[in-house]
mmCIF file of C-alpha atoms in Angstrom:
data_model
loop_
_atom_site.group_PDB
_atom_site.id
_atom_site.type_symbol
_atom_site.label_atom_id
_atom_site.label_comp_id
_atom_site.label_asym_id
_atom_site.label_seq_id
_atom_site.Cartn_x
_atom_site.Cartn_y
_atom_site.Cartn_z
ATOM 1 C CA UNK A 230 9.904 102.947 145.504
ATOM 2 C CA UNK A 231 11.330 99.217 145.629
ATOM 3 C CA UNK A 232 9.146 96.423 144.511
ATOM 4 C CA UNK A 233 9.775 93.478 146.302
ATOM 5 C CA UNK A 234 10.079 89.789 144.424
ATOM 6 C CA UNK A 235 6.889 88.737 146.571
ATOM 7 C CA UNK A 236 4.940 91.476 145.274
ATOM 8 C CA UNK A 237 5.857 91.579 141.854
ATOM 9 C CA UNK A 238 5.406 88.148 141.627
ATOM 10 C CA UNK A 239 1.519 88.361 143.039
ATOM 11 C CA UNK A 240 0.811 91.419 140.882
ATOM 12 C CA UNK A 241 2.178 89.544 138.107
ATOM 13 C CA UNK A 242 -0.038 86.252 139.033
ATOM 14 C CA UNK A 243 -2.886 88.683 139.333
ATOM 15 C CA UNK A 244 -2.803 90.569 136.008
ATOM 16 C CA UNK A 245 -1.889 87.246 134.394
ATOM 17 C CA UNK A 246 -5.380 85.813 135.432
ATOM 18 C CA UNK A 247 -7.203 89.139 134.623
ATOM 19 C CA UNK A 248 -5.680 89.041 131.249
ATOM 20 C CA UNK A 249 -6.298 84.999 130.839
ATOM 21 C CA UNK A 250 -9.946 84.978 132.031
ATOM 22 C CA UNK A 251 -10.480 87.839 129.748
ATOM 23 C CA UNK A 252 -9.748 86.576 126.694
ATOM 24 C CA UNK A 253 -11.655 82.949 127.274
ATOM 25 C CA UNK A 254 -15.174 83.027 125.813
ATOM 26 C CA UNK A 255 -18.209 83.659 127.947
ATOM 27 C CA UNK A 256 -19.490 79.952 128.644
ATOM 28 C CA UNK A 257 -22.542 80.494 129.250
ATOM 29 C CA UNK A 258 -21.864 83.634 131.475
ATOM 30 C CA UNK A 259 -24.262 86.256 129.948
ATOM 31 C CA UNK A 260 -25.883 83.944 127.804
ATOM 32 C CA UNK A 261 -28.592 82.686 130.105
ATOM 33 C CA UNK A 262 -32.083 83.493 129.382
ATOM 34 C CA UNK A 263 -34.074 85.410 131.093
ATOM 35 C CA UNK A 264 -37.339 85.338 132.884
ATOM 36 C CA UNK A 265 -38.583 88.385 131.168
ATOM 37 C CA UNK A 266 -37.150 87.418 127.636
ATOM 38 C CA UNK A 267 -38.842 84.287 128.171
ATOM 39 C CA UNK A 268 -42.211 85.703 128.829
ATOM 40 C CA UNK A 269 -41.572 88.264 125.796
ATOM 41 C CA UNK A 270 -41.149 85.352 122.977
ATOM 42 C CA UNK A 271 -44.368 83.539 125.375
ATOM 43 C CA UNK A 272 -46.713 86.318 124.365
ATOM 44 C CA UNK A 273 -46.163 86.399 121.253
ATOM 45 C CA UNK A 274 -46.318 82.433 120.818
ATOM 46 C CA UNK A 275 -49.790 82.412 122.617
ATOM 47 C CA UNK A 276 -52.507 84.531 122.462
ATOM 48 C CA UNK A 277 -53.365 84.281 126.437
ATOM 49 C CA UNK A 278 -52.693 85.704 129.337
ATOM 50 C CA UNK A 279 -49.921 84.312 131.022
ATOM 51 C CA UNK A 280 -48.942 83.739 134.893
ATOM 52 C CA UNK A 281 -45.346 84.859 135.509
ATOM 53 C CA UNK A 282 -44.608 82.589 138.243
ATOM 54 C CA UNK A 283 -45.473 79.699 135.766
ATOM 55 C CA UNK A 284 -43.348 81.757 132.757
ATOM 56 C CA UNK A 285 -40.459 81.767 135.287
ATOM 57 C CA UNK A 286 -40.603 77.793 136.279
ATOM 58 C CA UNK A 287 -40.766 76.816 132.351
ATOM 59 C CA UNK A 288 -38.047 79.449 131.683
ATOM 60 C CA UNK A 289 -35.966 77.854 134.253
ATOM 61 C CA UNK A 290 -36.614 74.352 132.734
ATOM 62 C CA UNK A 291 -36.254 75.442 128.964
ATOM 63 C CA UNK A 292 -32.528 76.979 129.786
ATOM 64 C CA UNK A 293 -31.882 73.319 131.393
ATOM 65 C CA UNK A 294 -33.087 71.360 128.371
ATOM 66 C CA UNK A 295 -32.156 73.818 125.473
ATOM 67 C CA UNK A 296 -28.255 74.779 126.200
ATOM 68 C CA UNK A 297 -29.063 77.508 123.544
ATOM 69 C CA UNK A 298 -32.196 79.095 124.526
ATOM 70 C CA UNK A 299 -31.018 82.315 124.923
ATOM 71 C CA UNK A 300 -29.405 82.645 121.307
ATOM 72 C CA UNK A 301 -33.468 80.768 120.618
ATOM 73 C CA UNK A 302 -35.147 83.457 122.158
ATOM 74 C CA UNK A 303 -33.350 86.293 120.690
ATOM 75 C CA UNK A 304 -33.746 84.756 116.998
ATOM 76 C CA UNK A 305 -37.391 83.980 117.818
ATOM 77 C CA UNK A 306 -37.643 87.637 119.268
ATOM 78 C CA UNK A 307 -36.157 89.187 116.123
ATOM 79 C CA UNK A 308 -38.292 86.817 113.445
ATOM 80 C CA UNK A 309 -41.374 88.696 115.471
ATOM 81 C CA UNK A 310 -40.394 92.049 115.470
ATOM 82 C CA UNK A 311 -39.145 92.175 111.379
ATOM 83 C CA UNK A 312 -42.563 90.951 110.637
ATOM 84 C CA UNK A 313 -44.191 93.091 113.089
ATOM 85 C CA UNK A 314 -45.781 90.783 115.036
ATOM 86 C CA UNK A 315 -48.649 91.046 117.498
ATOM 87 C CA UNK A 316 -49.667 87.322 117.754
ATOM 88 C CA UNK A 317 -48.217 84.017 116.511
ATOM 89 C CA UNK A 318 -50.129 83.737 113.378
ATOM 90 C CA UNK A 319 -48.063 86.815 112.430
ATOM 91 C CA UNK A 320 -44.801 85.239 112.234
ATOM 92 C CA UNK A 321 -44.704 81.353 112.523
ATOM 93 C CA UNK A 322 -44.580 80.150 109.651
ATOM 94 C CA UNK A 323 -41.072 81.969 109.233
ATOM 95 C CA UNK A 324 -39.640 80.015 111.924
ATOM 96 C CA UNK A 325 -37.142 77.556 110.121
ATOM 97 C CA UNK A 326 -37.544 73.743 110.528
ATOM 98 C CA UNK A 327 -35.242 72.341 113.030
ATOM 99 C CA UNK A 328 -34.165 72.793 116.496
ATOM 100 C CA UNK A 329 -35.746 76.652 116.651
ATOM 101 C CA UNK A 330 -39.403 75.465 115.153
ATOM 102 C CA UNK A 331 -38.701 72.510 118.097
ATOM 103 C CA UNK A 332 -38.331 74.791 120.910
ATOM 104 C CA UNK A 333 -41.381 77.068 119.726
ATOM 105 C CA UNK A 334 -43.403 74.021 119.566
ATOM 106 C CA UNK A 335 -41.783 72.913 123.375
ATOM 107 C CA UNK A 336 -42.872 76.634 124.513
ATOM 108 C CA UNK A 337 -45.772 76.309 123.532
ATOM 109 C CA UNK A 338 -46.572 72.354 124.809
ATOM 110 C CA UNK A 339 -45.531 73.554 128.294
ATOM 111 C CA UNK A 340 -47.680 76.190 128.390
ATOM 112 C CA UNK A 341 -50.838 74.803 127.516
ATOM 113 C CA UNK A 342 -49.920 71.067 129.093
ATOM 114 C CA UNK A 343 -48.600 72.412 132.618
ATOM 115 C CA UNK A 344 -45.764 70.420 132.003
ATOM 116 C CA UNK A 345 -42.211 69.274 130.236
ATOM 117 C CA UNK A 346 -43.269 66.237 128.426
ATOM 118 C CA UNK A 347 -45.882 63.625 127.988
ATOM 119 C CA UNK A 348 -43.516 61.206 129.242
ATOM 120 C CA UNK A 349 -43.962 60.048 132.789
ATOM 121 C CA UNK A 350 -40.713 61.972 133.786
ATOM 122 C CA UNK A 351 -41.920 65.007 132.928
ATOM 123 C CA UNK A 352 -41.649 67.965 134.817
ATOM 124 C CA UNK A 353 -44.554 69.540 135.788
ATOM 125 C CA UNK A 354 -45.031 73.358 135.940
ATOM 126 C CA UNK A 355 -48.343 74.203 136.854
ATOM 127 C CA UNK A 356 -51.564 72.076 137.165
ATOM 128 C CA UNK A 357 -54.301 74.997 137.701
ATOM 129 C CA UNK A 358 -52.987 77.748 135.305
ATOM 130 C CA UNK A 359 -52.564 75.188 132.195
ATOM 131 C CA UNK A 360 -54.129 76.798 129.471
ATOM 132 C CA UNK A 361 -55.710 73.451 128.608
ATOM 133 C CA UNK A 362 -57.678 73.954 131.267
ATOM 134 C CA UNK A 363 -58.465 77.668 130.399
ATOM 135 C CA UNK A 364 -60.771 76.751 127.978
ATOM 136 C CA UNK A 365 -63.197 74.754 129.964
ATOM 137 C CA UNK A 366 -62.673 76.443 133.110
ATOM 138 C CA UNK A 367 -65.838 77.997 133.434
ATOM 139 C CA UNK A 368 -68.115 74.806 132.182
ATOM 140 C CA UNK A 369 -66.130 71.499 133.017
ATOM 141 C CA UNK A 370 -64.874 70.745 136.626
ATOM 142 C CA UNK A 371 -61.030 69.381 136.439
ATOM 143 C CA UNK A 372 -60.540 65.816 137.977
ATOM 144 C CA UNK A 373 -58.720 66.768 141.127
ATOM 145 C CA UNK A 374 -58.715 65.110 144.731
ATOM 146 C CA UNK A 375 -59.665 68.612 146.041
ATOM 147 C CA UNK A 376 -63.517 68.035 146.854
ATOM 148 C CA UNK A 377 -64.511 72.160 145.730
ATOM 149 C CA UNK A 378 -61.500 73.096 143.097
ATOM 150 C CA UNK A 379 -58.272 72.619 142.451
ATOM 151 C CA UNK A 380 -55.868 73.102 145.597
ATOM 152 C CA UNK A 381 -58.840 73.040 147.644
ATOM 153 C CA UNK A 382 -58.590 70.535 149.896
ATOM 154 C CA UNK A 383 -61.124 71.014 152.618
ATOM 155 C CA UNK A 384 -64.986 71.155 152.730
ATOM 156 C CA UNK A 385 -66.963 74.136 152.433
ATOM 157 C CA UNK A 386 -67.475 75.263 155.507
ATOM 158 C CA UNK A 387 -71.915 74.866 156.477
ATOM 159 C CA UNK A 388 -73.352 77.555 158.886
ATOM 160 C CA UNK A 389 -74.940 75.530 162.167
ATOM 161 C CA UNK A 390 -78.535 75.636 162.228
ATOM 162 C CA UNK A 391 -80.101 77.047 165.160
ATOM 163 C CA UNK A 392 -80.097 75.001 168.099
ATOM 164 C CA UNK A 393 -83.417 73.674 169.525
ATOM 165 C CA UNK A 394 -84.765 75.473 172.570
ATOM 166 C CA UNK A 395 -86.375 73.429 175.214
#
């Protein structure tokens, strides 16, 4: 079987790469977080229940804005599950100072603010399903253009009375 220069010389270029993109770290390629680790490490920073549409839009933001978040989740993750965690009172406190206790305390901000930052940048997540709101949601109305709820934006619809018969 003869191997011609062209071919040898593309197999070669081929294996080269394969061998070359091999050995160069994973940038970021596997070390993205994910919507479900982010709800996992959620749960166990707040005692609610939590809307995973909202849990996906903050994950999304929190991989922009923490370059590490993945490696943050994990160690968060793992702090929880040596101490046996079922809530956040269970394993806080043994969240080191720095950049890790930062992002907890971010997690948890966007969750119960609806939003990235008090800043007037901020990006905003949710504006019904804030746990903020949660807590009143029963008892205080929440300031919103809608005249009947949030995202409600028409009037109740009123039944016609009966029409007069002459």
């Amino acid at each position: 079987m003869a191997l011609s220069r062209r071919k040898f010389l593309l197999g070669a270029t081929v294996t080269g790469a394969w061998v070359t993109w091999g050995a160069l770290p994973a940038w970021g390629v596997g070390a993205t977080a994910s919507s479900a680790q982010f709800m996992e490490v959620s749960k166990l920073l707040i005692n609610h229940q939590l809307d995973e549409t909202v849990g996906a839009r903050i994950a999304a933001a929190a991989a922009k804005k923490y370059p590490q978040c993945a490696q943050m989740l994990t160690s968060i993750a793992a702090l929880a599950q040596a101490k046996q965690a079922k809530q956040v009172e269970d394993f806080f406190g043994d969240i080191p100072e720095g950049p890790l206790q930062e992002f907890a305390h971010w997690v948890i901000f966007a969750w119960y603010s609806g939003c990235s930052s008090p800043k007037k940048d901020a990006q905003l997540f949710t504006f019904e399903h804030a746990l903020t709101y949660k807590t009143t949601a029963d008892t205080v109305a929440m300031p919103s253009y809608g005249f009947s709820g949030p995202n409600l934006w028409s009037r109740p619809i009123v039944p016609l009375s009966n029409m007069p018969i002459f």
